[in-house]
Amino acid sequence: MSRVSEFNDEYGLELDPERRMLDLESETGELAKELLEASDYGTREVETTPELVAEFGDVYYALLSLAAECGIDPEGSLEASLAKYRERLDASGSAGSS
Ligand SMILES: [Mg+2]
């Protein structure tokens, strides 16, 4: 059981994956708002404010919770994505799918 799963289990914070996804969307919106404020709407370099770091943590928690609730190994998933992007970059110079 992951650290996040244990935390959610201890505090009764389990959600079904669909509602966890909505929570993740909400938190990414909050992160976007802080990023805009931390860069004065993109007019200057991002300042790593405590609020920005806190919202990043909320997104990370929600993402790891979603992984746990879907039975996804986040590290394995990341490794597979990196391998996929590496293969695309080596083949075409672009990480995007065509
Ligand atoms: Mg938040």
PDB file of N, CA and C and ligand atoms in Angstrom:
ATOM      1  N   MET A   1       0.859  -1.188   0.000  1.00  0.00           N
ATOM      2  CA  MET A   1       0.000   0.000   0.000  1.00  0.00           C
ATOM      3  C   MET A   1       0.899   1.244   0.000  1.00  0.00           C
ATOM      4  N   SER A   2       0.547   2.198  -0.846  1.00  0.00           N
ATOM      5  CA  SER A   2       1.371   3.399  -0.948  1.00  0.00           C
ATOM      6  C   SER A   2       1.153   4.310   0.257  1.00  0.00           C
ATOM      7  N   ARG A   3       2.066   5.233   0.426  1.00  0.00           N
ATOM      8  CA  ARG A   3       1.966   6.205   1.521  1.00  0.00           C
ATOM      9  C   ARG A   3       0.667   7.003   1.434  1.00  0.00           C
ATOM     10  N   VAL A   4       0.296   7.392   0.219  1.00  0.00           N
ATOM     11  CA  VAL A   4      -0.947   8.153   0.028  1.00  0.00           C
ATOM     12  C   VAL A   4      -2.158   7.271   0.351  1.00  0.00           C
ATOM     13  N   SER A   5      -2.120   6.002  -0.078  1.00  0.00           N
ATOM     14  CA  SER A   5      -3.227   5.090   0.231  1.00  0.00           C
ATOM     15  C   SER A   5      -3.376   4.918   1.733  1.00  0.00           C
ATOM     16  N   GLU A   6      -2.260   4.771   2.408  1.00  0.00           N
ATOM     17  CA  GLU A   6      -2.305   4.611   3.860  1.00  0.00           C
ATOM     18  C   GLU A   6      -2.884   5.851   4.522  1.00  0.00           C
ATOM     19  N   PHE A   7      -2.484   7.018   4.040  1.00  0.00           N
ATOM     20  CA  PHE A   7      -2.997   8.283   4.588  1.00  0.00           C
ATOM     21  C   PHE A   7      -4.505   8.376   4.366  1.00  0.00           C
ATOM     22  N   ASN A   8      -4.927   8.097   3.121  1.00  0.00           N
ATOM     23  CA  ASN A   8      -6.355   8.189   2.808  1.00  0.00           C
ATOM     24  C   ASN A   8      -7.164   7.181   3.610  1.00  0.00           C
ATOM     25  N   ASP A   9      -6.605   5.993   3.793  1.00  0.00           N
ATOM     26  CA  ASP A   9      -7.282   4.955   4.570  1.00  0.00           C
ATOM     27  C   ASP A   9      -7.386   5.382   6.033  1.00  0.00           C
ATOM     28  N   GLU A  10      -6.300   5.919   6.563  1.00  0.00           N
ATOM     29  CA  GLU A  10      -6.277   6.332   7.975  1.00  0.00           C
ATOM     30  C   GLU A  10      -7.310   7.423   8.257  1.00  0.00           C
ATOM     31  N   TYR A  11      -7.476   8.354   7.308  1.00  0.00           N
ATOM     32  CA  TYR A  11      -8.358   9.500   7.540  1.00  0.00           C
ATOM     33  C   TYR A  11      -9.697   9.399   6.797  1.00  0.00           C
ATOM     34  N   GLY A  12      -9.960   8.248   6.204  1.00  0.00           N
ATOM     35  CA  GLY A  12     -11.256   8.053   5.535  1.00  0.00           C
ATOM     36  C   GLY A  12     -11.431   8.959   4.328  1.00  0.00           C
ATOM     37  N   LEU A  13     -10.356   9.186   3.569  1.00  0.00           N
ATOM     38  CA  LEU A  13     -10.398  10.110   2.437  1.00  0.00           C
ATOM     39  C   LEU A  13     -10.496   9.401   1.080  1.00  0.00           C
ATOM     40  N   GLU A  14     -10.843   8.120   1.091  1.00  0.00           N
ATOM     41  CA  GLU A  14     -10.954   7.413  -0.183  1.00  0.00           C
ATOM     42  C   GLU A  14     -12.107   8.007  -0.992  1.00  0.00           C
ATOM     43  N   LEU A  15     -11.911   8.126  -2.277  1.00  0.00           N
ATOM     44  CA  LEU A  15     -12.952   8.577  -3.204  1.00  0.00           C
ATOM     45  C   LEU A  15     -12.981   7.606  -4.372  1.00  0.00           C
ATOM     46  N   ASP A  16     -14.114   7.506  -5.037  1.00  0.00           N
ATOM     47  CA  ASP A  16     -14.134   6.724  -6.261  1.00  0.00           C
ATOM     48  C   ASP A  16     -13.295   7.473  -7.300  1.00  0.00           C
ATOM     49  N   PRO A  17     -12.751   6.750  -8.280  1.00  0.00           N
ATOM     50  CA  PRO A  17     -11.847   7.394  -9.250  1.00  0.00           C
ATOM     51  C   PRO A  17     -12.472   8.583  -9.978  1.00  0.00           C
ATOM     52  N   GLU A  18     -13.765   8.514 -10.258  1.00  0.00           N
ATOM     53  CA  GLU A  18     -14.406   9.618 -10.982  1.00  0.00           C
ATOM     54  C   GLU A  18     -14.390  10.909 -10.149  1.00  0.00           C
ATOM     55  N   ARG A  19     -14.729  10.813  -8.886  1.00  0.00           N
ATOM     56  CA  ARG A  19     -14.701  12.018  -8.048  1.00  0.00           C
ATOM     57  C   ARG A  19     -13.266  12.446  -7.753  1.00  0.00           C
ATOM     58  N   ARG A  20     -12.356  11.489  -7.688  1.00  0.00           N
ATOM     59  CA  ARG A  20     -10.944  11.867  -7.487  1.00  0.00           C
ATOM     60  C   ARG A  20     -10.447  12.631  -8.715  1.00  0.00           C
ATOM     61  N   MET A  21     -10.890  12.216  -9.896  1.00  0.00           N
ATOM     62  CA  MET A  21     -10.491  12.932 -11.118  1.00  0.00           C
ATOM     63  C   MET A  21     -11.010  14.364 -11.081  1.00  0.00           C
ATOM     64  N   LEU A  22     -12.242  14.561 -10.613  1.00  0.00           N
ATOM     65  CA  LEU A  22     -12.781  15.922 -10.497  1.00  0.00           C
ATOM     66  C   LEU A  22     -11.967  16.725  -9.484  1.00  0.00           C
ATOM     67  N   ASP A  23     -11.573  16.086  -8.403  1.00  0.00           N
ATOM     68  CA  ASP A  23     -10.722  16.763  -7.411  1.00  0.00           C
ATOM     69  C   ASP A  23      -9.392  17.164  -8.043  1.00  0.00           C
ATOM     70  N   LEU A  24      -8.823  16.266  -8.837  1.00  0.00           N
ATOM     71  CA  LEU A  24      -7.558  16.579  -9.526  1.00  0.00           C
ATOM     72  C   LEU A  24      -7.743  17.763 -10.472  1.00  0.00           C
ATOM     73  N   GLU A  25      -8.843  17.775 -11.205  1.00  0.00           N
ATOM     74  CA  GLU A  25      -9.115  18.905 -12.108  1.00  0.00           C
ATOM     75  C   GLU A  25      -9.231  20.206 -11.322  1.00  0.00           C
ATOM     76  N   SER A  26      -9.913  20.159 -10.210  1.00  0.00           N
ATOM     77  CA  SER A  26     -10.064  21.345  -9.368  1.00  0.00           C
ATOM     78  C   SER A  26      -8.706  21.838  -8.878  1.00  0.00           C
ATOM     79  N   GLU A  27      -7.890  20.905  -8.451  1.00  0.00           N
ATOM     80  CA  GLU A  27      -6.565  21.288  -7.931  1.00  0.00           C
ATOM     81  C   GLU A  27      -5.652  21.808  -9.044  1.00  0.00           C
ATOM     82  N   THR A  28      -5.751  21.255 -10.250  1.00  0.00           N
ATOM     83  CA  THR A  28      -4.923  21.795 -11.334  1.00  0.00           C
ATOM     84  C   THR A  28      -5.366  23.218 -11.666  1.00  0.00           C
ATOM     85  N   GLY A  29      -6.664  23.505 -11.534  1.00  0.00           N
ATOM     86  CA  GLY A  29      -7.133  24.873 -11.726  1.00  0.00           C
ATOM     87  C   GLY A  29      -6.546  25.816 -10.684  1.00  0.00           C
ATOM     88  N   GLU A  30      -6.494  25.356  -9.449  1.00  0.00           N
ATOM     89  CA  GLU A  30      -5.897  26.175  -8.391  1.00  0.00           C
ATOM     90  C   GLU A  30      -4.404  26.386  -8.648  1.00  0.00           C
ATOM     91  N   LEU A  31      -3.728  25.342  -9.134  1.00  0.00           N
ATOM     92  CA  LEU A  31      -2.303  25.478  -9.469  1.00  0.00           C
ATOM     93  C   LEU A  31      -2.115  26.478 -10.608  1.00  0.00           C
ATOM     94  N   ALA A  32      -2.984  26.424 -11.603  1.00  0.00           N
ATOM     95  CA  ALA A  32      -2.895  27.363 -12.726  1.00  0.00           C
ATOM     96  C   ALA A  32      -3.060  28.799 -12.241  1.00  0.00           C
ATOM     97  N   LYS A  33      -3.997  29.020 -11.336  1.00  0.00           N
ATOM     98  CA  LYS A  33      -4.215  30.364 -10.796  1.00  0.00           C
ATOM     99  C   LYS A  33      -2.965  30.862 -10.074  1.00  0.00           C
ATOM    100  N   GLU A  34      -2.366  30.012  -9.263  1.00  0.00           N
ATOM    101  CA  GLU A  34      -1.158  30.417  -8.539  1.00  0.00           C
ATOM    102  C   GLU A  34       0.013  30.657  -9.487  1.00  0.00           C
ATOM    103  N   LEU A  35       0.102  29.836 -10.533  1.00  0.00           N
ATOM    104  CA  LEU A  35       1.174  30.011 -11.513  1.00  0.00           C
ATOM    105  C   LEU A  35       1.026  31.345 -12.237  1.00  0.00           C
ATOM    106  N   LEU A  36      -0.209  31.687 -12.578  1.00  0.00           N
ATOM    107  CA  LEU A  36      -0.440  32.979 -13.227  1.00  0.00           C
ATOM    108  C   LEU A  36      -0.058  34.127 -12.300  1.00  0.00           C
ATOM    109  N   GLU A  37      -0.434  34.010 -11.039  1.00  0.00           N
ATOM    110  CA  GLU A  37      -0.085  35.067 -10.079  1.00  0.00           C
ATOM    111  C   GLU A  37       1.424  35.103  -9.836  1.00  0.00           C
ATOM    112  N   ALA A  38       2.064  33.935  -9.816  1.00  0.00           N
ATOM    113  CA  ALA A  38       3.504  33.860  -9.543  1.00  0.00           C
ATOM    114  C   ALA A  38       4.341  34.369 -10.716  1.00  0.00           C
ATOM    115  N   SER A  39       3.709  34.534 -11.865  1.00  0.00           N
ATOM    116  CA  SER A  39       4.432  35.047 -13.046  1.00  0.00           C
ATOM    117  C   SER A  39       3.795  36.345 -13.545  1.00  0.00           C
ATOM    118  N   ASP A  40       2.921  36.928 -12.736  1.00  0.00           N
ATOM    119  CA  ASP A  40       2.180  38.129 -13.147  1.00  0.00           C
ATOM    120  C   ASP A  40       1.597  37.923 -14.544  1.00  0.00           C
ATOM    121  N   TYR A  41       0.853  36.830 -14.655  1.00  0.00           N
ATOM    122  CA  TYR A  41       0.188  36.440 -15.905  1.00  0.00           C
ATOM    123  C   TYR A  41       1.173  36.292 -17.061  1.00  0.00           C
ATOM    124  N   GLY A  42       2.312  35.673 -16.751  1.00  0.00           N
ATOM    125  CA  GLY A  42       3.279  35.336 -17.783  1.00  0.00           C
ATOM    126  C   GLY A  42       4.142  36.491 -18.242  1.00  0.00           C
ATOM    127  N   THR A  43       4.125  37.594 -17.498  1.00  0.00           N
ATOM    128  CA  THR A  43       4.916  38.754 -17.921  1.00  0.00           C
ATOM    129  C   THR A  43       6.296  38.781 -17.279  1.00  0.00           C
ATOM    130  N   ARG A  44       6.536  37.849 -16.353  1.00  0.00           N
ATOM    131  CA  ARG A  44       7.866  37.763 -15.758  1.00  0.00           C
ATOM    132  C   ARG A  44       8.132  36.302 -15.379  1.00  0.00           C
ATOM    133  N   GLU A  45       9.377  36.029 -15.012  1.00  0.00           N
ATOM    134  CA  GLU A  45       9.749  34.676 -14.618  1.00  0.00           C
ATOM    135  C   GLU A  45       8.923  34.245 -13.397  1.00  0.00           C
ATOM    136  N   VAL A  46       8.606  32.968 -13.330  1.00  0.00           N
ATOM    137  CA  VAL A  46       7.805  32.445 -12.222  1.00  0.00           C
ATOM    138  C   VAL A  46       8.576  32.577 -10.911  1.00  0.00           C
ATOM    139  N   GLU A  47       7.885  33.117  -9.909  1.00  0.00           N
ATOM    140  CA  GLU A  47       8.451  33.166  -8.554  1.00  0.00           C
ATOM    141  C   GLU A  47       7.891  31.959  -7.804  1.00  0.00           C
ATOM    142  N   THR A  48       8.780  31.171  -7.207  1.00  0.00           N
ATOM    143  CA  THR A  48       8.334  29.973  -6.494  1.00  0.00           C
ATOM    144  C   THR A  48       7.795  30.385  -5.120  1.00  0.00           C
ATOM    145  N   THR A  49       6.547  30.790  -5.124  1.00  0.00           N
ATOM    146  CA  THR A  49       5.916  31.261  -3.890  1.00  0.00           C
ATOM    147  C   THR A  49       5.463  30.070  -3.042  1.00  0.00           C
ATOM    148  N   PRO A  50       5.272  30.283  -1.738  1.00  0.00           N
ATOM    149  CA  PRO A  50       4.727  29.205  -0.889  1.00  0.00           C
ATOM    150  C   PRO A  50       3.361  28.727  -1.383  1.00  0.00           C
ATOM    151  N   GLU A  51       2.556  29.642  -1.910  1.00  0.00           N
ATOM    152  CA  GLU A  51       1.229  29.259  -2.416  1.00  0.00           C
ATOM    153  C   GLU A  51       1.342  28.354  -3.639  1.00  0.00           C
ATOM    154  N   LEU A  52       2.308  28.647  -4.511  1.00  0.00           N
ATOM    155  CA  LEU A  52       2.527  27.809  -5.701  1.00  0.00           C
ATOM    156  C   LEU A  52       2.973  26.407  -5.283  1.00  0.00           C
ATOM    157  N   VAL A  53       3.883  26.353  -4.350  1.00  0.00           N
ATOM    158  CA  VAL A  53       4.367  25.052  -3.863  1.00  0.00           C
ATOM    159  C   VAL A  53       3.228  24.266  -3.213  1.00  0.00           C
ATOM    160  N   ALA A  54       2.394  24.950  -2.449  1.00  0.00           N
ATOM    161  CA  ALA A  54       1.270  24.276  -1.782  1.00  0.00           C
ATOM    162  C   ALA A  54       0.287  23.708  -2.800  1.00  0.00           C
ATOM    163  N   GLU A  55      -0.008  24.473  -3.848  1.00  0.00           N
ATOM    164  CA  GLU A  55      -0.948  23.972  -4.856  1.00  0.00           C
ATOM    165  C   GLU A  55      -0.331  22.827  -5.654  1.00  0.00           C
ATOM    166  N   PHE A  56       0.973  22.897  -5.909  1.00  0.00           N
ATOM    167  CA  PHE A  56       1.630  21.761  -6.566  1.00  0.00           C
ATOM    168  C   PHE A  56       1.463  20.509  -5.698  1.00  0.00           C
ATOM    169  N   GLY A  57       1.645  20.655  -4.417  1.00  0.00           N
ATOM    170  CA  GLY A  57       1.467  19.518  -3.504  1.00  0.00           C
ATOM    171  C   GLY A  57       0.054  18.963  -3.545  1.00  0.00           C
ATOM    172  N   ASP A  58      -0.936  19.851  -3.642  1.00  0.00           N
ATOM    173  CA  ASP A  58      -2.332  19.390  -3.721  1.00  0.00           C
ATOM    174  C   ASP A  58      -2.565  18.587  -5.002  1.00  0.00           C
ATOM    175  N   VAL A  59      -1.994  19.061  -6.106  1.00  0.00           N
ATOM    176  CA  VAL A  59      -2.140  18.339  -7.378  1.00  0.00           C
ATOM    177  C   VAL A  59      -1.451  16.980  -7.288  1.00  0.00           C
ATOM    178  N   TYR A  60      -0.263  16.982  -6.724  1.00  0.00           N
ATOM    179  CA  TYR A  60       0.505  15.734  -6.609  1.00  0.00           C
ATOM    180  C   TYR A  60      -0.233  14.721  -5.732  1.00  0.00           C
ATOM    181  N   TYR A  61      -0.782  15.197  -4.636  1.00  0.00           N
ATOM    182  CA  TYR A  61      -1.570  14.322  -3.751  1.00  0.00           C
ATOM    183  C   TYR A  61      -2.774  13.758  -4.503  1.00  0.00           C
ATOM    184  N   ALA A  62      -3.503  14.620  -5.199  1.00  0.00           N
ATOM    185  CA  ALA A  62      -4.700  14.163  -5.922  1.00  0.00           C
ATOM    186  C   ALA A  62      -4.321  13.170  -7.023  1.00  0.00           C
ATOM    187  N   LEU A  63      -3.211  13.417  -7.711  1.00  0.00           N
ATOM    188  CA  LEU A  63      -2.772  12.512  -8.777  1.00  0.00           C
ATOM    189  C   LEU A  63      -2.354  11.154  -8.210  1.00  0.00           C
ATOM    190  N   LEU A  64      -1.598  11.182  -7.122  1.00  0.00           N
ATOM    191  CA  LEU A  64      -1.181   9.918  -6.509  1.00  0.00           C
ATOM    192  C   LEU A  64      -2.372   9.175  -5.907  1.00  0.00           C
ATOM    193  N   SER A  65      -3.351   9.913  -5.401  1.00  0.00           N
ATOM    194  CA  SER A  65      -4.568   9.272  -4.891  1.00  0.00           C
ATOM    195  C   SER A  65      -5.328   8.605  -6.027  1.00  0.00           C
ATOM    196  N   LEU A  66      -5.406   9.280  -7.167  1.00  0.00           N
ATOM    197  CA  LEU A  66      -6.090   8.699  -8.332  1.00  0.00           C
ATOM    198  C   LEU A  66      -5.377   7.422  -8.767  1.00  0.00           C
ATOM    199  N   ALA A  67      -4.057   7.473  -8.797  1.00  0.00           N
ATOM    200  CA  ALA A  67      -3.291   6.275  -9.167  1.00  0.00           C
ATOM    201  C   ALA A  67      -3.615   5.124  -8.220  1.00  0.00           C
ATOM    202  N   ALA A  68      -3.618   5.417  -6.935  1.00  0.00           N
ATOM    203  CA  ALA A  68      -3.888   4.368  -5.950  1.00  0.00           C
ATOM    204  C   ALA A  68      -5.289   3.798  -6.124  1.00  0.00           C
ATOM    205  N   GLU A  69      -6.255   4.672  -6.354  1.00  0.00           N
ATOM    206  CA  GLU A  69      -7.639   4.220  -6.456  1.00  0.00           C
ATOM    207  C   GLU A  69      -7.913   3.474  -7.762  1.00  0.00           C
ATOM    208  N   CYS A  70      -7.036   3.650  -8.749  1.00  0.00           N
ATOM    209  CA  CYS A  70      -7.152   2.925 -10.029  1.00  0.00           C
ATOM    210  C   CYS A  70      -6.199   1.737 -10.097  1.00  0.00           C
ATOM    211  N   GLY A  71      -5.425   1.504  -9.056  1.00  0.00           N
ATOM    212  CA  GLY A  71      -4.480   0.392  -9.065  1.00  0.00           C
ATOM    213  C   GLY A  71      -3.307   0.610  -9.994  1.00  0.00           C
ATOM    214  N   ILE A  72      -2.940   1.880 -10.215  1.00  0.00           N
ATOM    215  CA  ILE A  72      -1.818   2.215 -11.101  1.00  0.00           C
ATOM    216  C   ILE A  72      -0.565   2.432 -10.275  1.00  0.00           C
ATOM    217  N   ASP A  73       0.526   1.838 -10.716  1.00  0.00           N
ATOM    218  CA  ASP A  73       1.826   2.090 -10.098  1.00  0.00           C
ATOM    219  C   ASP A  73       2.367   3.383 -10.721  1.00  0.00           C
ATOM    220  N   PRO A  74       2.404   4.490  -9.966  1.00  0.00           N
ATOM    221  CA  PRO A  74       2.807   5.755 -10.579  1.00  0.00           C
ATOM    222  C   PRO A  74       4.229   5.753 -11.104  1.00  0.00           C
ATOM    223  N   GLU A  75       5.148   5.103 -10.424  1.00  0.00           N
ATOM    224  CA  GLU A  75       6.538   5.060 -10.886  1.00  0.00           C
ATOM    225  C   GLU A  75       6.646   4.255 -12.181  1.00  0.00           C
ATOM    226  N   GLY A  76       5.960   3.122 -12.238  1.00  0.00           N
ATOM    227  CA  GLY A  76       5.975   2.309 -13.447  1.00  0.00           C
ATOM    228  C   GLY A  76       5.346   3.051 -14.613  1.00  0.00           C
ATOM    229  N   SER A  77       4.266   3.777 -14.325  1.00  0.00           N
ATOM    230  CA  SER A  77       3.605   4.567 -15.360  1.00  0.00           C
ATOM    231  C   SER A  77       4.529   5.666 -15.879  1.00  0.00           C
ATOM    232  N   LEU A  78       5.243   6.324 -14.959  1.00  0.00           N
ATOM    233  CA  LEU A  78       6.187   7.369 -15.367  1.00  0.00           C
ATOM    234  C   LEU A  78       7.302   6.793 -16.222  1.00  0.00           C
ATOM    235  N   GLU A  79       7.841   5.657 -15.810  1.00  0.00           N
ATOM    236  CA  GLU A  79       8.918   5.027 -16.589  1.00  0.00           C
ATOM    237  C   GLU A  79       8.441   4.694 -17.994  1.00  0.00           C
ATOM    238  N   ALA A  80       7.216   4.183 -18.116  1.00  0.00           N
ATOM    239  CA  ALA A  80       6.679   3.843 -19.443  1.00  0.00           C
ATOM    240  C   ALA A  80       6.523   5.104 -20.295  1.00  0.00           C
ATOM    241  N   SER A  81       6.076   6.200 -19.684  1.00  0.00           N
ATOM    242  CA  SER A  81       5.920   7.450 -20.442  1.00  0.00           C
ATOM    243  C   SER A  81       7.263   7.991 -20.891  1.00  0.00           C
ATOM    244  N   LEU A  82       8.250   7.963 -20.010  1.00  0.00           N
ATOM    245  CA  LEU A  82       9.575   8.450 -20.384  1.00  0.00           C
ATOM    246  C   LEU A  82      10.159   7.628 -21.522  1.00  0.00           C
ATOM    247  N   ALA A  83       9.959   6.317 -21.453  1.00  0.00           N
ATOM    248  CA  ALA A  83      10.454   5.453 -22.531  1.00  0.00           C
ATOM    249  C   ALA A  83       9.754   5.781 -23.849  1.00  0.00           C
ATOM    250  N   LYS A  84       8.439   6.026 -23.774  1.00  0.00           N
ATOM    251  CA  LYS A  84       7.666   6.378 -24.982  1.00  0.00           C
ATOM    252  C   LYS A  84       8.175   7.692 -25.580  1.00  0.00           C
ATOM    253  N   TYR A  85       8.356   8.698 -24.736  1.00  0.00           N
ATOM    254  CA  TYR A  85       8.827   9.997 -25.241  1.00  0.00           C
ATOM    255  C   TYR A  85      10.247   9.893 -25.787  1.00  0.00           C
ATOM    256  N   ARG A  86      11.083   9.112 -25.112  1.00  0.00           N
ATOM    257  CA  ARG A  86      12.455   8.928 -25.586  1.00  0.00           C
ATOM    258  C   ARG A  86      12.451   8.300 -26.980  1.00  0.00           C
ATOM    259  N   GLU A  87      11.608   7.301 -27.147  1.00  0.00           N
ATOM    260  CA  GLU A  87      11.519   6.620 -28.449  1.00  0.00           C
ATOM    261  C   GLU A  87      11.059   7.603 -29.539  1.00  0.00           C
ATOM    262  N   ARG A  88      10.040   8.413 -29.216  1.00  0.00           N
ATOM    263  CA  ARG A  88       9.558   9.396 -30.205  1.00  0.00           C
ATOM    264  C   ARG A  88      10.612  10.455 -30.519  1.00  0.00           C
ATOM    265  N   LEU A  89      11.278  10.949 -29.492  1.00  0.00           N
ATOM    266  CA  LEU A  89      12.295  11.977 -29.708  1.00  0.00           C
ATOM    267  C   LEU A  89      13.454  11.445 -30.526  1.00  0.00           C
ATOM    268  N   ASP A  90      13.861  10.208 -30.224  1.00  0.00           N
ATOM    269  CA  ASP A  90      14.959   9.612 -30.969  1.00  0.00           C
ATOM    270  C   ASP A  90      14.567   9.374 -32.429  1.00  0.00           C
ATOM    271  N   ALA A  91      13.290   9.049 -32.660  1.00  0.00           N
ATOM    272  CA  ALA A  91      12.839   8.750 -34.015  1.00  0.00           C
ATOM    273  C   ALA A  91      12.533   9.993 -34.844  1.00  0.00           C
ATOM    274  N   SER A  92      11.895  10.988 -34.211  1.00  0.00           N
ATOM    275  CA  SER A  92      11.413  12.127 -35.011  1.00  0.00           C
ATOM    276  C   SER A  92      11.837  13.488 -34.486  1.00  0.00           C
ATOM    277  N   GLY A  93      12.414  13.552 -33.309  1.00  0.00           N
ATOM    278  CA  GLY A  93      12.802  14.837 -32.732  1.00  0.00           C
ATOM    279  C   GLY A  93      11.674  15.538 -32.021  1.00  0.00           C
ATOM    280  N   SER A  94      10.503  14.912 -31.940  1.00  0.00           N
ATOM    281  CA  SER A  94       9.351  15.498 -31.257  1.00  0.00           C
ATOM    282  C   SER A  94       8.760  14.494 -30.281  1.00  0.00           C
ATOM    283  N   ALA A  95       8.364  14.977 -29.093  1.00  0.00           N
ATOM    284  CA  ALA A  95       7.770  14.090 -28.097  1.00  0.00           C
ATOM    285  C   ALA A  95       6.284  13.888 -28.321  1.00  0.00           C
ATOM    286  N   GLY A  96       5.678  14.734 -29.132  1.00  0.00           N
ATOM    287  CA  GLY A  96       4.233  14.644 -29.363  1.00  0.00           C
ATOM    288  C   GLY A  96       3.869  13.477 -30.261  1.00  0.00           C
ATOM    289  N   SER A  97       2.650  12.967 -30.089  1.00  0.00           N
ATOM    290  CA  SER A  97       2.189  11.921 -30.992  1.00  0.00           C
ATOM    291  C   SER A  97       1.716  12.577 -32.281  1.00  0.00           C
ATOM    292  N   SER A  98       1.820  11.860 -33.364  1.00  0.00           N
ATOM    293  CA  SER A  98       1.436  12.464 -34.651  1.00  0.00           C
ATOM    294  C   SER A  98       0.101  11.957 -35.122  1.00  0.00           C
TER     295      SER A  98
HETATM  296 MG    MG B   1      -5.515  23.347  -3.549  1.00  0.00          MG
END
